[in-house]
PDB file of C-alpha atoms in Angstrom:
ATOM      1  CA  MET A  81      80.919  10.816 -25.403  1.00 80.00           C
ATOM      2  CA  ARG A  82      77.293   9.965 -26.063  1.00 85.00           C
ATOM      3  CA  ILE A  83      76.171   8.907 -22.511  1.00 87.00           C
ATOM      4  CA  VAL A  84      77.576  12.301 -21.190  1.00 90.00           C
ATOM      5  CA  TYR A  85      75.413  14.366 -23.613  1.00 90.00           C
ATOM      6  CA  TYR A  86      72.554  12.002 -22.866  1.00 92.00           C
ATOM      7  CA  ASN A  87      72.721  13.065 -18.944  1.00 93.00           C
ATOM      8  CA  PHE A  88      73.356  16.376 -19.558  1.00 93.00           C
ATOM      9  CA  ILE A  89      70.227  16.704 -21.381  1.00 94.00           C
ATOM     10  CA  ILE A  90      68.067  14.802 -18.851  1.00 95.00           C
ATOM     11  CA  ILE A  91      69.486  17.427 -16.609  1.00 95.00           C
ATOM     12  CA  PHE A  92      68.378  20.404 -18.758  1.00 96.00           C
ATOM     13  CA  VAL A  93      65.036  19.396 -19.990  1.00 96.00           C
ATOM     14  CA  GLY A  94      64.211  18.659 -15.860  1.00 96.00           C
ATOM     15  CA  ILE A  95      65.372  22.085 -15.078  1.00 96.00           C
ATOM     16  CA  LEU A  96      63.066  23.596 -17.550  1.00 97.00           C
ATOM     17  CA  ALA A  97      60.174  21.609 -16.410  1.00 96.00           C
ATOM     18  CA  GLN A  98      60.571  22.351 -13.092  1.00 96.00           C
ATOM     19  CA  ILE A  99      61.087  25.983 -13.750  1.00 96.00           C
ATOM     20  CA  LEU A 100      57.831  25.508 -15.427  1.00 96.00           C
ATOM     21  CA  ILE A 101      55.924  23.930 -12.807  1.00 96.00           C
ATOM     22  CA  TRP A 102      57.078  26.538 -10.384  1.00 95.00           C
ATOM     23  CA  ASN A 103      55.897  29.594 -12.209  1.00 95.00           C
ATOM     24  CA  ILE A 104      52.652  28.003 -12.579  1.00 95.00           C
ATOM     25  CA  LYS A 105      52.700  26.523  -9.243  1.00 92.00           C
ATOM     26  CA  LYS A 106      54.918  25.630  -6.628  1.00 90.00           C
ATOM     27  CA  PRO A 107      54.255  22.190  -4.714  1.00 91.00           C
ATOM     28  CA  LYS A 108      54.392  22.391  -1.054  1.00 83.00           C
ATOM     29  CA  LEU A 109      56.773  19.396  -0.730  1.00 86.00           C
ATOM     30  CA  THR A 110      59.953  20.825  -2.602  1.00 89.00           C
ATOM     31  CA  SER A 111      62.288  17.974  -2.552  1.00 89.00           C
ATOM     32  CA  ARG A 112      59.738  15.223  -3.117  1.00 91.00           C
ATOM     33  CA  SER A 113      58.360  17.395  -6.215  1.00 94.00           C
ATOM     34  CA  ILE A 114      61.951  17.666  -7.645  1.00 96.00           C
ATOM     35  CA  PHE A 115      62.782  13.862  -7.350  1.00 95.00           C
ATOM     36  CA  PHE A 116      59.863  12.935  -9.238  1.00 95.00           C
ATOM     37  CA  ILE A 117      60.359  15.430 -11.800  1.00 96.00           C
ATOM     38  CA  PHE A 118      63.741  14.377 -12.486  1.00 96.00           C
ATOM     39  CA  SER A 119      62.949  10.586 -11.957  1.00 95.00           C
ATOM     40  CA  LEU A 120      60.036  10.817 -14.423  1.00 95.00           C
ATOM     41  CA  CYS A 121      62.535  12.823 -17.138  1.00 94.00           C
ATOM     42  CA  ASN A 122      65.131   9.508 -16.570  1.00 93.00           C
ATOM     43  CA  LEU A 123      62.531   6.958 -16.873  1.00 93.00           C
ATOM     44  CA  ILE A 124      61.118   8.482 -20.585  1.00 93.00           C
ATOM     45  CA  ALA A 125      64.495   9.235 -21.783  1.00 91.00           C
ATOM     46  CA  PHE A 126      66.247   5.598 -20.881  1.00 86.00           C
ATOM     47  CA  ALA A 127      62.916   3.561 -21.300  1.00 84.00           C
ATOM     48  CA  PHE A 128      62.032   5.464 -24.777  1.00 82.00           C
ATOM     49  CA  LEU A 129      64.390   7.569 -26.236  1.00 82.00           C
ATOM     50  CA  PHE A 130      68.124   6.460 -25.484  1.00 80.00           C
ATOM     51  CA  ASP A 131      69.512   3.435 -26.182  1.00 80.00           C
ATOM     52  CA  LEU A 132      72.185   2.259 -23.757  1.00 80.00           C
ATOM     53  CA  ASN A 133      73.895  -0.606 -22.912  1.00 85.00           C
ATOM     54  CA  ASN A 134      73.819  -2.212 -19.216  1.00 86.00           C
ATOM     55  CA  MET A 135      76.847  -0.416 -17.970  1.00 85.00           C
ATOM     56  CA  ASP A 136      75.740   2.913 -19.739  1.00 87.00           C
ATOM     57  CA  LEU A 137      72.758   2.787 -17.549  1.00 90.00           C
ATOM     58  CA  LEU A 138      74.250   2.015 -14.211  1.00 90.00           C
ATOM     59  CA  TYR A 139      76.742   4.933 -14.853  1.00 90.00           C
ATOM     60  CA  SER A 140      73.426   7.171 -15.941  1.00 91.00           C
ATOM     61  CA  PHE A 141      71.518   5.625 -12.925  1.00 93.00           C
ATOM     62  CA  ILE A 142      74.378   6.495 -10.264  1.00 94.00           C
ATOM     63  CA  PHE A 143      75.507   9.792 -11.647  1.00 94.00           C
ATOM     64  CA  GLN A 144      71.396  10.933 -12.103  1.00 95.00           C
ATOM     65  CA  ILE A 145      71.220   9.843  -8.260  1.00 95.00           C
ATOM     66  CA  PHE A 146      73.833  11.854  -7.196  1.00 95.00           C
ATOM     67  CA  PHE A 147      72.841  14.812  -9.407  1.00 96.00           C
ATOM     68  CA  ILE A 148      68.808  14.681  -8.205  1.00 96.00           C
ATOM     69  CA  LEU A 149      70.532  14.674  -4.480  1.00 95.00           C
ATOM     70  CA  SER A 150      73.317  17.482  -5.048  1.00 95.00           C
ATOM     71  CA  TYR A 151      70.423  19.801  -6.991  1.00 96.00           C
ATOM     72  CA  ILE A 152      67.988  19.165  -3.802  1.00 94.00           C
ATOM     73  CA  LEU A 153      70.208  20.194  -1.362  1.00 91.00           C
ATOM     74  CA  LEU A 154      71.222  23.200  -3.830  1.00 92.00           C
ATOM     75  CA  PHE A 155      67.632  24.156  -4.378  1.00 93.00           C
ATOM     76  CA  THR A 156      66.866  24.664  -0.594  1.00 87.00           C
ATOM     77  CA  ALA A 157      69.099  27.569  -0.535  1.00 85.00           C
ATOM     78  CA  ILE A 158      67.805  28.785  -3.594  1.00 90.00           C
ATOM     79  CA  GLU A 159      63.859  28.450  -1.984  1.00 88.00           C
ATOM     80  CA  ILE A 160      64.664  29.974   1.557  1.00 83.00           C
ATOM     81  CA  PRO A 161      66.632  33.320   1.483  1.00 83.00           C
ATOM     82  CA  SER A 162      69.566  32.438   3.494  1.00 84.00           C
ATOM     83  CA  PRO A 163      70.275  35.284   6.495  1.00 85.00           C
ATOM     84  CA  THR A 164      73.965  35.515   4.910  1.00 88.00           C
ATOM     85  CA  PHE A 165      72.895  36.296   1.240  1.00 90.00           C
ATOM     86  CA  THR A 166      70.068  38.749   3.118  1.00 89.00           C
ATOM     87  CA  ILE A 167      73.070  40.591   4.631  1.00 90.00           C
ATOM     88  CA  LEU A 168      75.293  41.156   1.554  1.00 91.00           C
ATOM     89  CA  LEU A 169      72.458  42.105  -0.882  1.00 92.00           C
ATOM     90  CA  TYR A 170      71.057  44.856   1.417  1.00 90.00           C
ATOM     91  CA  ILE A 171      74.449  46.432   2.224  1.00 91.00           C
ATOM     92  CA  LYS A 172      75.071  46.073  -1.720  1.00 91.00           C
ATOM     93  CA  GLU A 173      71.978  48.302  -1.842  1.00 89.00           C
ATOM     94  CA  LYS A 174      72.731  50.819   0.876  1.00 87.00           C
ATOM     95  CA  ASN A 175      76.709  50.902   0.637  1.00 86.00           C
ATOM     96  CA  SER A 176      77.054  50.517   4.066  1.00 86.00           C
ATOM     97  CA  VAL A 177      74.985  50.288   7.003  1.00 89.00           C
ATOM     98  CA  SER A 178      75.143  50.312  10.761  1.00 89.00           C
ATOM     99  CA  PRO A 179      74.470  47.262  13.034  1.00 86.00           C
ATOM    100  CA  GLU A 180      71.212  48.851  14.257  1.00 87.00           C
ATOM    101  CA  GLU A 181      69.833  49.255  11.017  1.00 86.00           C
ATOM    102  CA  LEU A 182      70.692  45.625  10.412  1.00 85.00           C
ATOM    103  CA  THR A 183      69.296  44.530  13.559  1.00 86.00           C
ATOM    104  CA  ARG A 184      65.839  46.439  12.352  1.00 83.00           C
ATOM    105  CA  LEU A 185      65.865  44.337   9.190  1.00 80.00           C
ATOM    106  CA  PHE A 186      66.574  40.939  11.494  1.00 79.00           C
ATOM    107  CA  ASP A 187      63.640  41.804  13.904  1.00 73.00           C
ATOM    108  CA  LYS A 188      61.098  39.868  13.186  1.00 72.00           C
ATOM    109  CA  ASN A 189      62.176  36.515  13.537  1.00 73.00           C
ATOM    110  CA  ALA A 190      61.180  35.605   9.978  1.00 77.00           C
ATOM    111  CA  PHE A 191      63.812  33.501   9.396  1.00 81.00           C
ATOM    112  CA  VAL A 192      63.994  31.338  12.560  1.00 83.00           C
ATOM    113  CA  GLU A 193      60.164  30.793  12.078  1.00 83.00           C
ATOM    114  CA  THR A 194      60.646  30.022   8.482  1.00 83.00           C
ATOM    115  CA  LYS A 195      63.130  27.458   9.232  1.00 84.00           C
ATOM    116  CA  ILE A 196      61.182  26.111  11.644  1.00 86.00           C
ATOM    117  CA  ASN A 197      58.207  25.919   9.692  1.00 85.00           C
ATOM    118  CA  ASP A 198      60.374  24.482   6.555  1.00 83.00           C
ATOM    119  CA  LEU A 199      60.977  21.527   9.583  1.00 86.00           C
ATOM    120  CA  VAL A 200      57.156  20.990  10.030  1.00 87.00           C
ATOM    121  CA  VAL A 201      56.325  20.754   6.428  1.00 84.00           C
ATOM    122  CA  GLY A 202      59.105  18.410   5.766  1.00 81.00           C
ATOM    123  CA  ASN A 203      57.531  16.358   8.712  1.00 83.00           C
ATOM    124  CA  LEU A 204      60.922  16.633  10.863  1.00 86.00           C
ATOM    125  CA  ILE A 205      59.336  18.374  13.872  1.00 87.00           C
ATOM    126  CA  SER A 206      55.602  19.069  14.619  1.00 86.00           C
ATOM    127  CA  ILE A 207      54.304  21.907  16.747  1.00 86.00           C
ATOM    128  CA  GLN A 208      51.400  21.472  19.170  1.00 86.00           C
ATOM    129  CA  GLY A 209      50.608  24.542  20.591  1.00 83.00           C
ATOM    130  CA  ASN A 210      53.991  25.651  22.322  1.00 83.00           C
ATOM    131  CA  LYS A 211      55.081  22.057  22.616  1.00 87.00           C
ATOM    132  CA  ILE A 212      57.833  20.984  19.848  1.00 86.00           C
ATOM    133  CA  ILE A 213      57.395  17.334  19.170  1.00 86.00           C
ATOM    134  CA  SER A 214      60.494  15.846  17.254  1.00 83.00           C
ATOM    135  CA  THR A 215      59.989  12.838  14.746  1.00 84.00           C
ATOM    136  CA  SER A 216      62.278  10.002  14.677  1.00 83.00           C
ATOM    137  CA  LYS A 217      62.829  11.538  11.230  1.00 84.00           C
ATOM    138  CA  CYS A 218      64.343  14.358  12.729  1.00 84.00           C
ATOM    139  CA  ARG A 219      66.760  12.327  15.102  1.00 82.00           C
ATOM    140  CA  ASN A 220      67.808  10.642  11.707  1.00 85.00           C
ATOM    141  CA  ALA A 221      68.483  13.682  10.286  1.00 85.00           C
ATOM    142  CA  ILE A 222      70.560  15.339  11.972  1.00 85.00           C
ATOM    143  CA  PHE A 223      72.716  12.046  12.932  1.00 86.00           C
ATOM    144  CA  PRO A 224      75.350  12.672   9.754  1.00 87.00           C
ATOM    145  CA  PHE A 225      76.145  16.143  10.828  1.00 85.00           C
ATOM    146  CA  VAL A 226      76.575  15.381  14.523  1.00 83.00           C
ATOM    147  CA  PHE A 227      78.517  12.179  13.627  1.00 86.00           C
ATOM    148  CA  LEU A 228      81.089  13.642  11.278  1.00 86.00           C
ATOM    149  CA  ARG A 229      81.694  16.648  13.846  1.00 84.00           C
ATOM    150  CA  LYS A 230      82.797  14.186  16.131  1.00 85.00           C
ATOM    151  CA  LEU A 231      84.965  12.518  13.724  1.00 87.00           C
ATOM    152  CA  PHE A 232      86.674  16.007  13.038  1.00 86.00           C
ATOM    153  CA  GLY A 233      86.726  16.344  16.921  1.00 83.00           C
ATOM    154  CA  ILE A 234      85.089  19.658  16.467  1.00 78.00           C
ATOM    155  CA  LYS A 235      82.207  20.404  19.674  1.00 70.00           C
ATOM    156  CA  ARG A 236      81.411  23.986  18.046  1.00 64.00           C
ATOM    157  CA  PHE A 237      78.163  24.331  16.083  1.00 58.00           C
ATOM    158  CA  GLY A 238      77.306  27.460  13.955  1.00 59.00           C
ATOM    159  CA  GLY A 239      74.026  28.609  12.828  1.00 56.00           C
TER     160      GLY A 239
ATOM    161  CA  MET B 147      83.419  -2.771 -12.544  1.00 77.00           C
ATOM    162  CA  LEU B 148      86.911  -1.692 -11.057  1.00 80.00           C
ATOM    163  CA  GLY B 149      86.044   1.947 -12.519  1.00 80.00           C
ATOM    164  CA  LEU B 150      83.046   1.814  -9.882  1.00 85.00           C
ATOM    165  CA  PHE B 151      85.065   0.513  -7.265  1.00 88.00           C
ATOM    166  CA  PHE B 152      87.456   3.271  -7.279  1.00 88.00           C
ATOM    167  CA  LEU B 153      84.644   5.568  -7.707  1.00 89.00           C
ATOM    168  CA  PHE B 154      83.247   4.954  -4.553  1.00 91.00           C
ATOM    169  CA  LEU B 155      86.593   4.338  -2.818  1.00 92.00           C
ATOM    170  CA  SER B 156      87.144   7.679  -3.817  1.00 92.00           C
ATOM    171  CA  PHE B 157      83.828   8.670  -1.840  1.00 93.00           C
ATOM    172  CA  PHE B 158      85.605   7.041   1.464  1.00 93.00           C
ATOM    173  CA  SER B 159      88.817   8.696   0.556  1.00 95.00           C
ATOM    174  CA  ILE B 160      87.559  12.077   0.657  1.00 94.00           C
ATOM    175  CA  VAL B 161      86.158  11.596   4.027  1.00 94.00           C
ATOM    176  CA  PHE B 162      88.797   9.341   5.596  1.00 93.00           C
ATOM    177  CA  SER B 163      91.674  11.949   4.541  1.00 95.00           C
ATOM    178  CA  GLN B 164      89.645  15.225   5.305  1.00 94.00           C
ATOM    179  CA  ILE B 165      89.556  13.331   8.990  1.00 93.00           C
ATOM    180  CA  ILE B 166      92.673  13.094   9.168  1.00 94.00           C
ATOM    181  CA  ILE B 167      94.063  16.507   7.518  1.00 94.00           C
ATOM    182  CA  ILE B 168      91.800  18.261  10.137  1.00 91.00           C
ATOM    183  CA  ARG B 169      93.242  16.146  13.188  1.00 91.00           C
ATOM    184  CA  ILE B 170      96.509  16.906  12.374  1.00 92.00           C
ATOM    185  CA  PHE B 171      95.886  20.741  11.120  1.00 91.00           C
ATOM    186  CA  PRO B 172      92.692  21.753  12.659  1.00 88.00           C
ATOM    187  CA  ILE B 173      93.927  25.079  12.354  1.00 89.00           C
ATOM    188  CA  LEU B 174      92.856  24.641   8.601  1.00 89.00           C
ATOM    189  CA  GLY B 175      89.117  24.213   9.556  1.00 85.00           C
ATOM    190  CA  VAL B 176      86.067  22.553   7.695  1.00 87.00           C
ATOM    191  CA  VAL B 177      86.002  24.475   4.673  1.00 88.00           C
ATOM    192  CA  ARG B 178      89.683  24.220   3.762  1.00 91.00           C
ATOM    193  CA  THR B 179      90.128  20.766   4.677  1.00 93.00           C
ATOM    194  CA  PHE B 180      87.291  19.586   2.590  1.00 94.00           C
ATOM    195  CA  PHE B 181      89.253  21.699  -0.490  1.00 95.00           C
ATOM    196  CA  ILE B 182      92.648  20.091  -0.141  1.00 96.00           C
ATOM    197  CA  SER B 183      91.149  16.533   0.177  1.00 96.00           C
ATOM    198  CA  PHE B 184      88.451  17.185  -3.026  1.00 96.00           C
ATOM    199  CA  LEU B 185      91.305  18.370  -4.932  1.00 96.00           C
ATOM    200  CA  LEU B 186      93.896  15.368  -3.971  1.00 96.00           C
ATOM    201  CA  ASN B 187      90.736  12.751  -4.165  1.00 95.00           C
ATOM    202  CA  LEU B 188      89.695  14.520  -7.660  1.00 95.00           C
ATOM    203  CA  SER B 189      93.508  14.573  -8.929  1.00 95.00           C
ATOM    204  CA  ALA B 190      93.792  10.797  -8.190  1.00 94.00           C
ATOM    205  CA  LEU B 191      90.433   9.633  -9.097  1.00 92.00           C
ATOM    206  CA  ILE B 192      91.019  11.153 -12.830  1.00 92.00           C
ATOM    207  CA  LEU B 193      94.624   9.631 -12.991  1.00 92.00           C
ATOM    208  CA  ILE B 194      93.645   5.897 -11.776  1.00 91.00           C
ATOM    209  CA  ASN B 195      90.446   6.690 -14.692  1.00 88.00           C
ATOM    210  CA  LEU B 196      92.698   7.501 -17.239  1.00 88.00           C
ATOM    211  CA  VAL B 197      94.835   4.410 -16.924  1.00 87.00           C
ATOM    212  CA  TYR B 198      91.973   2.632 -16.389  1.00 84.00           C
ATOM    213  CA  PHE B 199      89.639   3.681 -18.956  1.00 80.00           C
ATOM    214  CA  ASP B 200      89.835   3.647 -22.728  1.00 77.00           C
ATOM    215  CA  ASN B 201      86.392   5.446 -23.133  1.00 79.00           C
ATOM    216  CA  ALA B 202      86.837   8.779 -22.222  1.00 84.00           C
ATOM    217  CA  SER B 203      82.944   9.541 -21.171  1.00 83.00           C
ATOM    218  CA  TYR B 204      83.593   7.168 -18.502  1.00 85.00           C
ATOM    219  CA  VAL B 205      86.458   9.489 -17.114  1.00 88.00           C
ATOM    220  CA  VAL B 206      84.070  12.258 -17.319  1.00 90.00           C
ATOM    221  CA  LEU B 207      81.225  10.380 -15.858  1.00 90.00           C
ATOM    222  CA  ASN B 208      83.249   9.595 -13.090  1.00 91.00           C
ATOM    223  CA  SER B 209      84.758  12.688 -12.386  1.00 93.00           C
ATOM    224  CA  PHE B 210      81.137  14.306 -12.537  1.00 94.00           C
ATOM    225  CA  ILE B 211      79.794  11.653 -10.176  1.00 95.00           C
ATOM    226  CA  PHE B 212      82.488  12.411  -7.500  1.00 95.00           C
ATOM    227  CA  VAL B 213      81.866  16.265  -8.105  1.00 96.00           C
ATOM    228  CA  LEU B 214      78.634  15.723  -7.171  1.00 96.00           C
ATOM    229  CA  PHE B 215      79.016  13.417  -4.147  1.00 95.00           C
ATOM    230  CA  SER B 216      81.611  15.778  -2.778  1.00 96.00           C
ATOM    231  CA  PHE B 217      79.089  18.525  -3.008  1.00 94.00           C
ATOM    232  CA  CYS B 218      76.459  16.423  -1.565  1.00 94.00           C
ATOM    233  CA  TYR B 219      79.273  15.677   1.460  1.00 93.00           C
ATOM    234  CA  PHE B 220      80.350  19.491   1.739  1.00 93.00           C
ATOM    235  CA  GLY B 221      76.587  20.387   2.586  1.00 89.00           C
ATOM    236  CA  VAL B 222      76.446  17.907   5.362  1.00 87.00           C
ATOM    237  CA  VAL B 223      80.053  18.829   6.669  1.00 87.00           C
ATOM    238  CA  ASN B 224      79.493  22.547   6.538  1.00 84.00           C
ATOM    239  CA  GLY B 225      75.513  22.269   7.337  1.00 80.00           C
ATOM    240  CA  GLY B 226      76.886  21.970  11.061  1.00 75.00           C
ATOM    241  CA  ASP B 227      78.856  25.460  10.751  1.00 75.00           C
ATOM    242  CA  THR B 228      76.490  27.443   8.598  1.00 78.00           C
ATOM    243  CA  SER B 229      72.643  25.798   8.692  1.00 82.00           C
ATOM    244  CA  LEU B 230      70.272  27.316  10.829  1.00 82.00           C
ATOM    245  CA  ARG B 231      67.810  24.356  10.049  1.00 85.00           C
ATOM    246  CA  ILE B 232      70.421  22.005  11.844  1.00 86.00           C
ATOM    247  CA  ARG B 233      70.936  24.534  14.522  1.00 85.00           C
ATOM    248  CA  VAL B 234      67.147  24.202  15.158  1.00 86.00           C
ATOM    249  CA  LEU B 235      67.392  20.424  15.061  1.00 87.00           C
ATOM    250  CA  ARG B 236      70.149  19.805  17.344  1.00 85.00           C
ATOM    251  CA  GLU B 237      68.917  22.180  19.949  1.00 85.00           C
ATOM    252  CA  ILE B 238      65.627  19.934  19.529  1.00 86.00           C
ATOM    253  CA  VAL B 239      67.336  16.580  19.559  1.00 84.00           C
ATOM    254  CA  GLU B 240      70.489  17.195  21.714  1.00 80.00           C
ATOM    255  CA  ASN B 241      69.671  19.963  24.171  1.00 80.00           C
ATOM    256  CA  LYS B 242      65.874  18.259  24.484  1.00 82.00           C
ATOM    257  CA  ILE B 243      64.226  21.686  23.988  1.00 83.00           C
ATOM    258  CA  ASP B 244      60.380  21.119  23.764  1.00 83.00           C
ATOM    259  CA  ASP B 245      59.180  24.429  23.776  1.00 85.00           C
ATOM    260  CA  MET B 246      58.702  27.065  21.430  1.00 85.00           C
ATOM    261  CA  PRO B 247      59.394  30.234  23.446  1.00 84.00           C
ATOM    262  CA  THR B 248      62.825  28.523  25.027  1.00 86.00           C
ATOM    263  CA  LEU B 249      63.790  27.699  21.304  1.00 85.00           C
ATOM    264  CA  LEU B 250      62.993  31.305  20.030  1.00 84.00           C
ATOM    265  CA  ASN B 251      65.130  32.308  23.207  1.00 83.00           C
ATOM    266  CA  ILE B 252      67.995  30.174  22.268  1.00 83.00           C
ATOM    267  CA  ILE B 253      68.292  30.973  18.432  1.00 82.00           C
ATOM    268  CA  ASP B 254      66.377  33.984  16.958  1.00 79.00           C
ATOM    269  CA  ASP B 255      66.889  36.182  14.460  1.00 81.00           C
ATOM    270  CA  LYS B 256      69.360  39.011  16.016  1.00 81.00           C
ATOM    271  CA  LYS B 257      72.066  36.418  17.458  1.00 81.00           C
ATOM    272  CA  THR B 258      71.910  34.661  14.015  1.00 83.00           C
ATOM    273  CA  LEU B 259      72.557  38.106  12.373  1.00 86.00           C
ATOM    274  CA  PHE B 260      75.437  38.571  15.037  1.00 86.00           C
ATOM    275  CA  ILE B 261      76.980  35.391  14.046  1.00 85.00           C
ATOM    276  CA  ARG B 262      76.771  35.526  10.658  1.00 87.00           C
ATOM    277  CA  LEU B 263      78.347  39.290  10.421  1.00 89.00           C
ATOM    278  CA  GLU B 264      81.094  38.277  12.474  1.00 89.00           C
ATOM    279  CA  ARG B 265      81.702  34.996  10.047  1.00 88.00           C
ATOM    280  CA  LEU B 266      81.507  37.603   7.485  1.00 90.00           C
ATOM    281  CA  THR B 267      83.904  40.053   8.855  1.00 92.00           C
ATOM    282  CA  GLN B 268      86.145  37.108   9.566  1.00 89.00           C
ATOM    283  CA  ASN B 269      86.781  36.072   6.296  1.00 86.00           C
ATOM    284  CA  GLY B 270      87.148  39.240   4.879  1.00 90.00           C
ATOM    285  CA  GLN B 271      83.620  39.502   2.935  1.00 90.00           C
ATOM    286  CA  LEU B 272      82.550  42.474   5.003  1.00 91.00           C
ATOM    287  CA  VAL B 273      84.396  45.122   6.383  1.00 91.00           C
ATOM    288  CA  TYR B 274      83.460  47.282   9.951  1.00 90.00           C
ATOM    289  CA  THR B 275      84.743  50.604   9.935  1.00 90.00           C
ATOM    290  CA  ASN B 276      83.114  53.806  12.072  1.00 87.00           C
ATOM    291  CA  ASN B 277      80.376  51.644  13.064  1.00 88.00           C
ATOM    292  CA  GLU B 278      79.323  50.606   9.742  1.00 90.00           C
ATOM    293  CA  TYR B 279      79.603  47.386   7.865  1.00 90.00           C
ATOM    294  CA  SER B 280      80.264  47.681   4.162  1.00 90.00           C
ATOM    295  CA  LEU B 281      81.229  45.282   1.700  1.00 90.00           C
ATOM    296  CA  GLY B 282      84.761  43.233   1.671  1.00 89.00           C
ATOM    297  CA  LYS B 283      85.734  40.668  -1.100  1.00 87.00           C
ATOM    298  CA  SER B 284      82.807  39.729  -3.627  1.00 86.00           C
ATOM    299  CA  ARG B 285      83.162  35.884  -3.846  1.00 85.00           C
ATOM    300  CA  LEU B 286      80.291  35.425  -1.549  1.00 88.00           C
ATOM    301  CA  LEU B 287      78.058  38.391  -2.843  1.00 91.00           C
ATOM    302  CA  TYR B 288      78.398  37.115  -6.288  1.00 92.00           C
ATOM    303  CA  LEU B 289      76.935  33.904  -5.384  1.00 91.00           C
ATOM    304  CA  ALA B 290      74.240  36.028  -3.683  1.00 92.00           C
ATOM    305  CA  ILE B 291      73.325  37.863  -6.576  1.00 93.00           C
ATOM    306  CA  LEU B 292      73.416  34.774  -8.442  1.00 93.00           C
ATOM    307  CA  PHE B 293      71.258  32.600  -6.012  1.00 93.00           C
ATOM    308  CA  ASP B 294      68.785  36.141  -6.408  1.00 92.00           C
ATOM    309  CA  TYR B 295      68.708  35.622 -10.158  1.00 93.00           C
ATOM    310  CA  LEU B 296      67.575  31.955  -9.942  1.00 94.00           C
ATOM    311  CA  ARG B 297      64.708  32.821  -6.683  1.00 93.00           C
ATOM    312  CA  LYS B 298      63.077  35.059  -9.713  1.00 93.00           C
ATOM    313  CA  ILE B 299      63.544  32.463 -12.572  1.00 95.00           C
ATOM    314  CA  PHE B 300      61.851  30.151 -10.137  1.00 94.00           C
ATOM    315  CA  GLY B 301      59.020  32.730  -9.542  1.00 92.00           C
ATOM    316  CA  TYR B 302      60.016  33.681  -5.967  1.00 90.00           C
ATOM    317  CA  LYS B 303      60.281  37.332  -4.911  1.00 86.00           C
ATOM    318  CA  SER B 304      63.856  38.728  -4.433  1.00 84.00           C
ATOM    319  CA  ILE B 305      65.882  38.583  -1.418  1.00 77.00           C
ATOM    320  CA  ASN B 306      65.523  42.170  -0.482  1.00 69.00           C
TER     321      ASN B 306
END
């Protein structure tokens, strides 16, 4: 079980390093920064600290790649508050809320604008005045979502 | 290397089995069919690995890798339903929306609010009585509290 412990130690150290860095200064490019932190932890651990055979290294590499991808996916939900979680926490605080009160909470378009801004920072779209320009990265990013839903035979998209 | 082959086969298998299940039983929806194919494929992978590997650590790692892959896959599958970012991208790419006022007219916070309220009420997370929403089941609320707590650990402001 040595290889399993080693991989979890790297994850633990990576998360601690990220908490430390994030509390000092939050980077603009979140996903890239997370990828860099965990890649560095892996590089140091496997090059200098842990002695593993080639098969163990291959498994660790695959494990770490999927962990980093999952973690980035999870972290986007932590970084930018979801409207669903905002609704639930607001109702928890007030016990019961009328639709009118909730509408007031969602009056400033803050959620949509934050998401659009996030897409601009991620270089998926650019905005010039009122004009939205999509990049090739944008078309590639949407492809798996559209393709899977076609395979499932679902036309409806939520949001 | 056969262990790796089974692992990659399970990646295809979870996607393929979900397509078959959802095509046969569309009423089950994306989330339920995902969990059914996830459990089926994880059980099959663990069984095959127990037969193939002598070393328990590879069985554990393979299972973890499969769970992580499934998590990423679920993000893509469920993103089409729940992600606001994907909705924005889709309006821009597929519906050729290229100016902000039109985009904000199609997707705004109020519309998002009512889509979410409807979904939360449908799956029992919220209860709507006497023109007021109150909490129903607690599953998503616990997740919201956890995420709010994690935000604080990473130095972000609390959600509310």
